[in-house]
XYZ file of C-alpha atoms in Angstrom:
679
model
C 50.686 71.703 89.768
C 50.240 72.336 93.480
C 51.444 68.894 94.494
C 54.543 68.669 92.311
C 56.880 70.047 94.947
C 55.901 67.402 97.486
C 57.138 64.480 95.436
C 60.709 64.921 96.590
C 59.972 64.588 100.301
C 58.787 61.765 102.511
C 55.065 61.123 102.625
C 53.363 61.945 105.900
C 50.947 59.325 107.153
C 48.868 61.506 109.388
C 47.123 60.690 112.636
C 44.461 62.926 114.175
C 44.432 63.603 117.888
C 40.787 62.635 118.373
C 40.765 63.399 122.077
C 41.640 67.062 121.594
C 38.000 68.010 121.194
C 36.236 65.354 123.231
C 33.718 67.946 124.420
C 31.933 67.535 121.077
C 30.665 64.054 121.849
C 28.224 64.159 118.952
C 31.127 64.146 116.503
C 32.686 61.006 117.938
C 30.763 58.754 115.561
C 32.428 60.322 112.531
C 34.969 57.655 111.680
C 36.556 56.383 108.450
C 34.793 53.517 106.738
C 38.098 51.917 105.773
C 39.958 50.000 108.488
C 43.634 50.577 109.232
C 44.699 47.789 106.889
C 42.756 49.218 103.971
C 44.081 52.709 104.637
C 47.631 51.375 104.875
C 47.273 49.608 101.560
C 45.973 52.807 99.955
C 48.984 54.707 101.278
C 51.413 52.110 99.928
C 49.763 52.337 96.508
C 50.033 56.124 96.657
C 53.716 55.902 97.508
C 54.333 53.630 94.556
C 52.430 55.931 92.186
C 54.388 58.980 93.196
C 57.742 57.965 94.614
C 58.459 54.417 93.552
C 60.863 52.853 96.038
C 62.298 56.145 97.332
C 59.780 56.662 100.121
C 59.611 56.050 103.862
C 56.773 56.771 106.208
C 56.763 59.271 109.033
C 53.962 59.416 111.626
C 52.911 62.737 113.175
C 49.762 63.823 114.992
C 47.632 66.937 114.832
C 45.514 68.822 117.313
C 42.834 69.332 114.656
C 40.055 66.776 114.246
C 39.325 67.812 110.651
C 41.316 69.055 107.673
C 38.688 70.307 105.254
C 39.049 70.907 101.508
C 37.108 72.645 98.717
C 34.569 75.373 98.224
C 31.195 74.608 96.648
C 32.350 76.825 93.748
C 35.515 74.784 93.134
C 33.342 72.192 91.428
C 32.556 74.676 88.666
C 35.626 76.902 88.513
C 38.206 74.098 88.501
C 37.040 70.477 88.580
C 34.076 70.650 86.195
C 35.832 68.955 83.249
C 38.023 66.540 85.199
C 38.280 62.864 84.304
C 39.284 60.089 86.684
C 43.084 60.411 86.194
C 42.893 64.096 87.127
C 40.687 63.343 90.124
C 43.068 60.613 91.204
C 45.942 63.108 91.216
C 43.903 65.517 93.309
C 42.904 62.869 95.837
C 46.551 61.825 96.049
C 47.378 65.453 96.818
C 44.696 65.468 99.504
C 46.197 62.373 101.091
C 49.694 63.842 100.941
C 48.457 66.840 102.890
C 46.302 64.996 105.395
C 42.931 66.161 104.095
C 40.209 64.061 105.726
C 37.027 66.083 105.068
C 36.601 66.835 101.330
C 33.456 67.851 99.490
C 32.115 65.143 97.163
C 29.427 66.817 95.054
C 29.980 65.127 91.702
C 27.031 63.375 90.071
C 24.251 64.680 92.275
C 22.159 66.001 89.377
C 21.564 62.418 88.210
C 19.920 61.684 91.551
C 17.943 64.911 91.528
C 16.614 64.030 88.105
C 15.342 60.695 89.408
C 13.704 62.388 92.386
C 11.949 64.997 90.269
C 10.782 62.435 87.710
C 9.361 60.312 90.516
C 7.426 63.336 91.791
C 5.851 63.870 88.394
C 7.933 66.556 86.719
C 8.485 66.103 83.009
C 11.892 66.129 81.327
C 11.327 69.585 79.856
C 10.782 71.051 83.327
C 13.924 69.382 84.604
C 15.975 70.523 81.618
C 14.729 74.058 82.223
C 15.946 73.855 85.816
C 19.524 72.565 85.544
C 22.253 74.905 84.313
C 25.108 73.834 82.079
C 28.122 72.063 83.654
C 30.250 75.178 84.218
C 27.492 76.827 86.277
C 26.177 73.939 88.383
C 27.639 75.335 91.618
C 25.197 78.235 91.484
C 22.316 76.034 90.392
C 22.883 73.917 93.496
C 22.832 77.017 95.687
C 19.684 78.412 94.090
C 21.313 81.366 92.344
C 20.823 80.260 88.733
C 18.802 77.945 86.557
C 18.840 76.988 82.860
C 21.826 79.143 81.806
C 24.303 77.052 79.815
C 21.985 74.038 79.740
C 20.341 71.683 79.242
C 22.445 68.943 80.778
C 22.797 65.987 78.384
C 21.834 62.573 79.731
C 25.362 61.409 79.002
C 26.586 63.994 81.506
C 24.543 62.354 84.275
C 25.853 58.888 83.452
C 29.512 59.931 83.291
C 29.381 62.040 86.444
C 27.631 59.307 88.396
C 30.264 56.773 87.384
C 33.002 59.254 88.291
C 31.488 59.885 91.725
C 31.615 56.183 92.595
C 35.357 56.137 91.895
C 35.952 59.405 93.759
C 34.160 58.188 96.868
C 35.856 54.812 96.831
C 39.322 56.359 96.633
C 38.595 59.057 99.236
C 37.291 56.485 101.697
C 40.230 54.174 101.108
C 42.443 56.908 102.574
C 40.210 57.275 105.622
C 38.572 60.481 104.376
C 34.998 61.433 105.234
C 33.418 62.696 101.987
C 30.861 65.460 102.479
C 27.711 64.772 100.465
C 25.007 67.266 99.387
C 21.615 67.734 101.006
C 18.391 69.589 100.124
C 18.317 73.370 100.561
C 14.774 74.011 99.364
C 15.522 75.181 95.818
C 13.065 73.500 93.444
C 12.136 73.573 89.740
C 9.216 75.789 88.785
C 7.217 72.663 87.950
C 6.845 71.873 91.661
C 4.288 74.683 91.864
C 2.303 72.959 89.094
C 2.330 69.616 90.866
C 1.719 70.988 94.348
C -0.258 74.221 93.948
C -0.825 74.563 97.704
C 2.865 74.251 98.590
C 4.536 77.289 100.178
C 6.790 78.127 97.226
C 8.374 81.577 96.927
C 10.031 83.129 93.909
C 13.299 84.723 94.958
C 14.677 88.096 93.894
C 17.277 88.257 91.097
C 20.792 87.132 91.965
C 23.861 89.219 91.219
C 23.473 90.946 87.823
C 21.057 88.409 86.363
C 17.383 89.054 85.693
C 14.595 86.520 86.136
C 15.315 84.833 82.808
C 17.984 82.761 84.523
C 17.642 83.765 88.158
C 14.772 84.327 90.643
C 14.706 80.662 91.597
C 11.795 79.004 93.372
C 12.316 78.028 96.987
C 10.184 75.767 99.117
C 9.612 76.902 102.679
C 11.425 74.422 104.960
C 8.397 74.414 107.285
C 6.157 73.064 104.517
C 5.668 69.263 104.827
C 6.671 68.932 101.176
C 10.160 70.153 102.068
C 10.759 67.106 104.225
C 9.253 64.810 101.614
C 11.526 66.027 98.818
C 14.602 66.290 101.023
C 14.082 62.781 102.381
C 13.558 61.343 98.912
C 16.828 62.848 97.736
C 18.860 61.892 100.790
C 17.501 58.342 100.744
C 18.519 57.999 97.118
C 21.905 59.588 97.894
C 22.706 57.215 100.753
C 21.498 54.222 98.743
C 23.776 55.072 95.823
C 26.790 56.621 97.534
C 26.752 55.317 101.083
C 27.392 57.901 103.773
C 29.911 59.182 106.264
C 27.117 61.171 107.976
C 28.230 64.682 106.983
C 26.061 66.699 104.592
C 26.420 70.165 103.164
C 23.684 72.554 102.155
C 23.464 76.340 102.236
C 19.978 77.748 102.604
C 20.609 81.459 102.088
C 23.727 81.703 99.951
C 23.951 85.352 98.813
C 20.166 85.562 99.142
C 18.231 87.515 101.745
C 15.727 85.480 103.788
C 12.077 86.513 103.582
C 12.049 87.384 107.275
C 14.588 88.494 109.863
C 12.461 87.103 112.704
C 14.745 84.860 114.796
C 11.875 82.437 115.319
C 11.536 82.003 111.564
C 15.287 81.546 111.013
C 15.523 78.995 113.786
C 12.554 77.091 112.356
C 14.202 77.034 108.933
C 17.470 75.512 110.130
C 15.603 73.068 112.362
C 13.521 71.902 109.406
C 16.590 71.463 107.189
C 18.328 69.414 109.860
C 15.216 67.342 110.595
C 15.119 66.393 106.919
C 18.659 65.047 107.236
C 17.988 63.096 110.434
C 14.776 61.624 109.044
C 17.041 59.575 106.768
C 20.273 59.468 108.780
C 19.819 59.885 112.520
C 23.569 60.411 112.871
C 23.657 63.290 110.379
C 25.913 66.303 110.843
C 25.161 69.470 108.883
C 28.237 71.177 107.417
C 27.331 74.768 106.543
C 29.345 77.492 104.854
C 29.506 80.586 107.051
C 29.889 82.830 104.005
C 26.414 84.326 104.406
C 27.360 85.935 107.721
C 30.178 88.002 106.181
C 28.521 88.523 102.793
C 25.429 90.309 104.157
C 26.299 91.857 107.506
C 23.341 94.231 107.236
C 20.940 91.310 107.625
C 22.919 88.858 109.718
C 23.093 90.498 113.113
C 23.850 88.523 116.304
C 20.218 87.620 116.944
C 19.723 86.295 113.410
C 23.001 84.363 113.367
C 22.366 82.777 116.729
C 18.816 81.836 115.770
C 19.940 80.083 112.583
C 22.748 78.235 114.350
C 20.680 77.222 117.355
C 17.921 75.717 115.242
C 20.284 72.718 115.175
C 21.401 70.947 118.384
C 24.836 72.049 119.531
C 27.438 69.756 118.026
C 25.249 68.567 115.141
C 26.364 71.385 112.852
C 29.880 72.305 111.731
C 30.298 75.845 110.397
C 32.963 76.673 107.841
C 34.450 80.062 108.740
C 35.020 80.373 105.033
C 37.068 83.578 104.665
C 38.769 83.521 108.054
C 42.168 84.742 106.862
C 40.566 88.064 105.909
C 37.148 88.345 107.575
C 36.873 85.810 110.393
C 33.375 85.306 111.748
C 34.217 83.222 114.826
C 35.441 86.246 116.786
C 32.234 88.178 116.030
C 29.895 85.324 116.924
C 31.398 84.099 120.200
C 32.789 81.062 118.407
C 29.573 80.569 116.430
C 27.548 80.553 119.615
C 28.783 77.119 120.602
C 28.625 75.268 117.289
C 31.860 73.591 116.158
C 33.658 75.434 113.362
C 36.529 75.019 110.919
C 38.911 77.924 110.279
C 39.202 78.175 106.494
C 41.450 80.021 104.103
C 39.458 81.059 101.021
C 42.321 82.925 99.324
C 41.162 82.911 95.695
C 37.917 84.061 94.088
C 36.989 82.556 90.731
C 40.285 80.756 90.169
C 41.924 84.026 89.066
C 45.479 84.067 87.816
C 47.741 86.374 89.797
C 50.243 86.124 92.637
C 48.573 86.830 95.958
C 48.650 85.828 99.597
C 48.086 86.969 103.165
C 50.796 84.844 104.730
C 51.036 86.683 108.052
C 47.311 86.330 108.611
C 47.334 82.702 107.493
C 50.258 81.970 109.792
C 48.646 83.426 112.903
C 44.908 82.992 112.293
C 44.466 79.300 113.133
C 46.321 79.690 116.411
C 44.303 82.781 117.325
C 41.147 80.765 116.697
C 42.412 77.931 118.884
C 43.227 80.342 121.721
C 39.925 82.220 121.459
C 37.898 82.081 124.711
C 35.673 78.997 124.754
C 36.823 78.143 121.242
C 34.815 75.504 119.406
C 37.442 75.069 116.682
C 37.547 71.492 115.350
C 39.725 71.871 112.290
C 41.389 73.877 109.546
C 40.398 74.079 105.922
C 41.252 75.166 102.400
C 38.240 76.725 100.660
C 39.376 78.415 97.409
C 36.752 79.097 94.766
C 39.259 77.970 92.147
C 42.548 76.090 92.412
C 45.684 75.523 90.309
C 47.274 78.845 91.252
C 49.674 80.136 93.954
C 50.860 76.685 95.123
C 53.031 78.137 97.891
C 50.016 79.516 99.763
C 48.289 76.133 99.853
C 51.511 74.444 100.884
C 51.831 76.792 103.851
C 48.212 76.486 104.925
C 48.251 72.699 104.653
C 51.344 72.465 106.824
C 49.890 74.620 109.583
C 47.423 71.858 110.456
C 50.425 69.891 111.757
C 52.084 72.750 113.615
C 51.667 73.664 117.274
C 52.657 77.286 116.721
C 53.146 79.706 113.819
C 56.175 79.154 111.619
C 59.055 81.533 111.007
C 57.915 82.687 107.571
C 61.346 83.694 106.266
C 62.842 80.364 107.295
C 59.838 78.410 106.061
C 59.850 79.934 102.594
C 63.613 79.456 102.287
C 63.159 75.746 102.931
C 60.205 75.734 100.546
C 62.466 76.968 97.751
C 64.921 74.146 98.436
C 62.166 71.518 98.512
C 60.443 72.830 95.420
C 63.491 72.953 93.176
C 65.941 70.564 94.810
C 68.528 73.362 94.756
C 70.201 75.469 97.428
C 71.066 78.310 95.048
C 71.009 81.503 97.108
C 69.061 83.380 94.431
C 66.094 81.082 94.900
C 65.755 81.576 98.639
C 66.354 85.318 98.273
C 63.670 85.573 95.607
C 61.096 83.727 97.672
C 61.849 85.780 100.764
C 61.182 88.917 98.736
C 57.921 87.512 97.391
C 56.765 86.395 100.844
C 57.463 89.805 102.281
C 55.624 91.680 99.555
C 53.163 90.281 97.032
C 52.331 87.277 99.228
C 51.805 89.402 102.329
C 48.759 91.552 101.654
C 47.740 93.305 104.877
C 44.908 95.454 103.487
C 41.883 94.745 105.736
C 39.199 92.517 104.167
C 40.985 92.458 100.811
C 39.371 90.055 98.330
C 41.649 88.295 95.891
C 39.854 89.087 92.692
C 42.551 90.055 90.215
C 42.149 93.848 90.128
C 44.663 94.419 87.323
C 43.369 96.433 84.356
C 44.815 93.694 82.144
C 41.994 91.243 82.856
C 39.105 93.689 83.038
C 37.082 95.396 80.315
C 39.014 98.613 79.556
C 37.782 101.992 80.737
C 39.323 105.277 81.876
C 38.630 104.446 85.540
C 40.531 101.263 86.336
C 42.188 100.506 89.668
C 45.958 100.803 89.435
C 47.130 100.491 93.048
C 48.847 97.407 94.432
C 49.436 96.308 98.025
C 53.191 95.707 97.760
C 56.428 97.383 96.739
C 56.883 96.884 93.005
C 60.659 96.841 93.374
C 60.426 93.611 95.394
C 58.638 91.815 92.555
C 61.140 93.051 89.974
C 64.093 92.006 92.120
C 62.600 88.549 92.736
C 62.149 88.233 88.971
C 65.805 89.137 88.380
C 66.994 86.600 90.954
C 64.908 83.794 89.460
C 65.946 84.618 85.918
C 69.663 84.706 86.748
C 69.396 81.258 88.359
C 67.205 79.853 85.597
C 69.425 78.153 83.044
C 70.429 75.003 85.001
C 66.907 74.629 86.449
C 64.781 74.752 83.315
C 64.363 70.976 83.306
C 62.481 71.279 86.624
C 58.754 71.550 85.956
C 58.170 73.401 89.207
C 60.829 75.990 88.407
C 59.555 76.564 84.871
C 56.059 77.075 86.242
C 57.234 79.630 88.801
C 59.442 81.470 86.318
C 56.509 81.800 83.924
C 54.171 82.826 86.733
C 56.469 85.531 88.111
C 57.267 86.831 84.605
C 53.531 86.870 83.873
C 52.972 88.912 87.039
C 55.656 91.396 86.022
C 54.056 91.901 82.614
C 50.683 92.282 84.276
C 52.142 95.021 86.470
C 53.762 96.717 83.478
C 50.392 96.608 81.706
C 49.081 98.776 84.533
C 51.886 101.276 83.916
C 51.120 101.462 80.214
C 47.424 101.757 80.968
C 48.129 104.804 83.149
C 50.191 106.366 80.364
C 47.423 105.675 77.840
C 44.786 107.184 80.115
C 46.859 110.204 81.053
C 47.842 110.898 77.439
C 44.230 110.764 76.326
C 43.037 113.028 79.116
C 45.841 115.497 78.315
C 45.002 115.162 74.584
C 48.575 114.147 73.727
C 48.209 111.947 70.674
C 51.925 111.046 70.191
C 52.202 109.802 73.788
C 48.960 107.842 73.410
C 50.198 106.217 70.210
C 53.533 105.300 71.823
C 52.139 103.753 75.015
C 49.247 102.094 73.228
C 51.511 100.741 70.522
C 53.927 99.143 72.986
C 51.080 97.542 74.932
C 49.099 96.203 71.990
C 51.896 95.299 69.582
C 54.687 94.153 71.889
C 53.920 93.568 75.569
C 50.675 91.615 75.176
C 52.017 89.497 72.275
C 55.077 88.693 74.410
C 52.775 87.688 77.259
C 50.842 85.448 74.870
C 54.071 83.758 73.778
C 55.192 83.323 77.384
C 51.948 81.705 78.494
C 51.805 79.486 75.432
C 55.230 78.049 76.276
C 54.045 76.267 79.447
C 51.392 73.564 79.636
C 49.910 74.963 82.833
C 48.832 78.218 81.172
C 46.912 77.034 78.117
C 43.333 77.775 77.157
C 43.493 74.734 74.884
C 43.837 72.397 77.875
C 40.648 73.760 79.486
C 38.705 73.457 76.235
C 40.122 70.049 75.354
C 39.005 68.662 78.709
C 35.529 70.033 78.115
C 35.330 68.532 74.613
C 36.548 65.149 75.871
C 33.315 64.675 77.835
C 31.086 65.136 74.779
C 29.499 62.218 72.942
C 28.667 64.157 69.793
C 29.127 67.513 68.100
C 26.093 69.083 69.784
C 27.445 68.249 73.242
C 30.893 69.492 72.249
C 29.409 72.860 71.242
C 27.489 73.092 74.519
C 30.523 72.290 76.654
C 32.721 74.620 74.617
C 30.313 77.506 75.196
C 30.155 76.730 78.933
C 33.940 76.616 79.212
C 34.505 79.861 77.315
C 31.633 81.825 78.816
C 32.530 81.106 82.426
C 36.063 82.533 82.106
C 34.921 85.639 80.228
C 31.348 86.970 80.099
C 29.972 84.760 82.904
C 26.402 84.962 81.672
C 24.638 85.892 78.454
C 25.338 89.622 78.727
C 28.533 89.807 80.743
C 26.499 89.541 83.939
C 29.512 88.737 86.136
C 32.079 89.907 83.616
C 35.720 88.815 84.065
C 35.086 87.301 87.499
C 36.795 84.000 86.710
C 39.606 85.639 84.741
C 42.511 83.479 83.632
C 45.783 84.501 81.990
C 46.212 81.697 79.481
C 47.815 81.343 76.087
C 45.099 81.743 73.470
C 42.844 83.686 75.812
C 45.397 86.478 75.969
C 45.595 86.755 72.185
C 41.941 86.400 71.221
C 40.207 88.000 74.188
C 42.242 90.394 76.340
C 44.497 91.712 73.583
C 41.551 92.280 71.259
C 39.787 94.362 73.907
C 42.853 96.490 74.558
C 43.444 96.991 70.853
C 39.877 98.228 70.418
C 40.234 100.503 73.457
C 43.451 102.131 72.221
C 42.099 102.528 68.694
C 38.906 104.067 70.024
C 40.844 106.600 72.126
C 43.043 107.515 69.162
C 39.977 108.015 66.985
C 38.350 110.182 69.648
C 41.403 112.457 69.806
C 41.742 112.651 66.041
C 38.085 113.601 65.603
C 37.772 115.744 68.700
C 35.128 113.538 70.278
C 34.751 112.483 73.912
C 35.213 108.841 74.837
C 31.821 107.324 75.594
C 32.040 104.245 77.790
C 28.531 103.028 76.965
C 29.247 103.036 73.237
C 32.588 101.305 73.814
C 30.917 98.666 75.999
C 28.518 97.834 73.186
C 31.370 97.536 70.703
C 33.662 95.520 72.951
C 30.811 93.175 73.894
C 30.818 92.024 70.279
C 34.530 91.205 70.644
C 33.897 89.321 73.892
C 30.918 87.439 72.520
C 32.863 86.722 69.351
C 35.514 84.917 71.369
C 32.914 82.715 73.070
C 31.604 81.532 69.708
C 34.680 81.713 67.447
C 35.037 77.884 67.236
C 38.809 78.238 67.051
C 40.845 75.272 68.253
C 43.643 76.281 70.614
C 46.861 74.342 71.277
C 46.852 72.079 74.314
C 50.613 71.506 74.082
C 53.211 74.175 74.903
C 54.891 76.019 72.053
C 58.204 77.832 72.065
C 61.212 77.777 74.386
C 60.342 79.261 77.765
C 63.892 80.266 78.620
C 64.416 82.087 75.324
C 61.092 83.886 75.679
C 61.767 84.929 79.279
C 65.271 86.070 78.322
C 63.949 88.302 75.566
C 61.270 89.753 77.855
C 63.758 90.301 80.685
C 66.332 92.075 78.557
C 63.637 94.258 77.034
C 61.454 95.111 80.010
C 63.555 94.778 83.171
C 65.471 98.040 82.534
C 62.154 99.774 81.810
C 60.671 98.409 85.019
C 63.533 99.839 87.082
C 63.309 103.166 85.276
C 59.621 103.435 86.110
C 60.384 103.069 89.816
C 62.313 106.365 89.857
């Protein structure tokens, strides 16, 4: 959905200003494999796919060597079930926006399986190690093993075939795909085969216990580390070729065994040496997330030691969450290592309007002007995509700007481009949204959706928002009043549904407050009224709204998962992976509601069922004079949540109902209430 609005404008054939950062001589060898003729042919084919004969080509240059794309988590939160047509659309979108440094992690488990079999592990040990498809991102980073698995052999074959096509298309556009490298995480069976190896069992990750966490890690200074890493990278380069950039993250959300700078430097040196033992031109691309995730451990001495274990210029650091918590300014521009300023924006692929447009607009230019800046590019690093297209449009464009944009003017033009209409309501609505809900200025704010709607109910939910509610309601009114002639536009329908969804999410918070306050004041009539409206009207209306647009359907997510299965057993496995990740995230709700989505089907059978149980429980407590016990409710609602994961229900993958009629009914019913609540 993010690329739809670009179809109506000329395609940009982008040219990097390679001399802008000539001080990093070690990066000069990073060049596209495809020659100019091949890249030109790929662009022409792209133009024909998207625009037919309506296109022309415009050449512009950029001061940024790299335009990076993806987060290691995107592979699980968004792209896990993609087939080649969907990947082709995404790579087209990358080309349209000048992306030249994308992650390319698909299919690596097939190669790891071959490596581990060659070392002597048996299939059972390997099956015990890999997670299911929806959780592979955290298996690759050493956070999880086994959960959601085992991986079927058909998965390896299909993903390997897909990776060949992905790499071929990326390279045809002159992109430099980033391939994976060895971080030291190994199956438990390695300790059986090599009993003298320096293998350490890690502490539990997040809210998991050692049943699925506490992975085994091989000390990078152990000779076996280089042996395994070289085996994998040799196999990788043989199968996939290489553009000499490799990603691995040694301490992702895990505390190292020692804070000794000598140790940390030795670790990074060993990881890099493993890369160069196979590819002497290797560059290590590392996520800088660890430095902002665990500031208690990563002090200047530790950060500098890890970074300086690699020769200056042979590592590129992703300043992953720079729009909120930039690390470059705290590390003297990563102590000399090149870095890419990244916008993370979204955690878990959550639904919900959100942005930090002022920070996004100024941050890259602040990084460029920073004393002795080692900035070599800008990047998009969301954990999950297919949400908030305007934010990614803005960030992508900034790579081609020499100074910040006028946000009010920019978003006005965005409205015209996106809908092909100059209706004043559209520009007014987007200006309101950009000045409010898309301009969060709360320091270090993380875009998890904090709305009570998408979290397990309790009496202690967060209800504050970072913007003026009146601005959202007014933007909604403006869009609705301009809607009728624009409903044939896919981009407009999407935005109308998304803004209406956000309004109902906000109204859910209001009703939640009334439910909570009525219960605490022991006012049963008020509790019944607020709870009744929420459970029997607002949430069903939200379900109907979401079900009317193809971009908000649970059935699409599940259908994609099922399409990869060869038999019923695989279909059940993939179905469980797909459902669990967006709800319980683990066997016991270990990372509950982290990857929350507001989709038709999910709203009816998951969120609404939880809220119904919550309201009914509160009513029963008041009627019987009992206190509300959260622990008892959690046990009861867990059965509802788990029931959804295994209900086997088939959900529609095609929209149902008339969006305009549904929005009209919701607007006429709830807009006056929304204004009344502002008083």
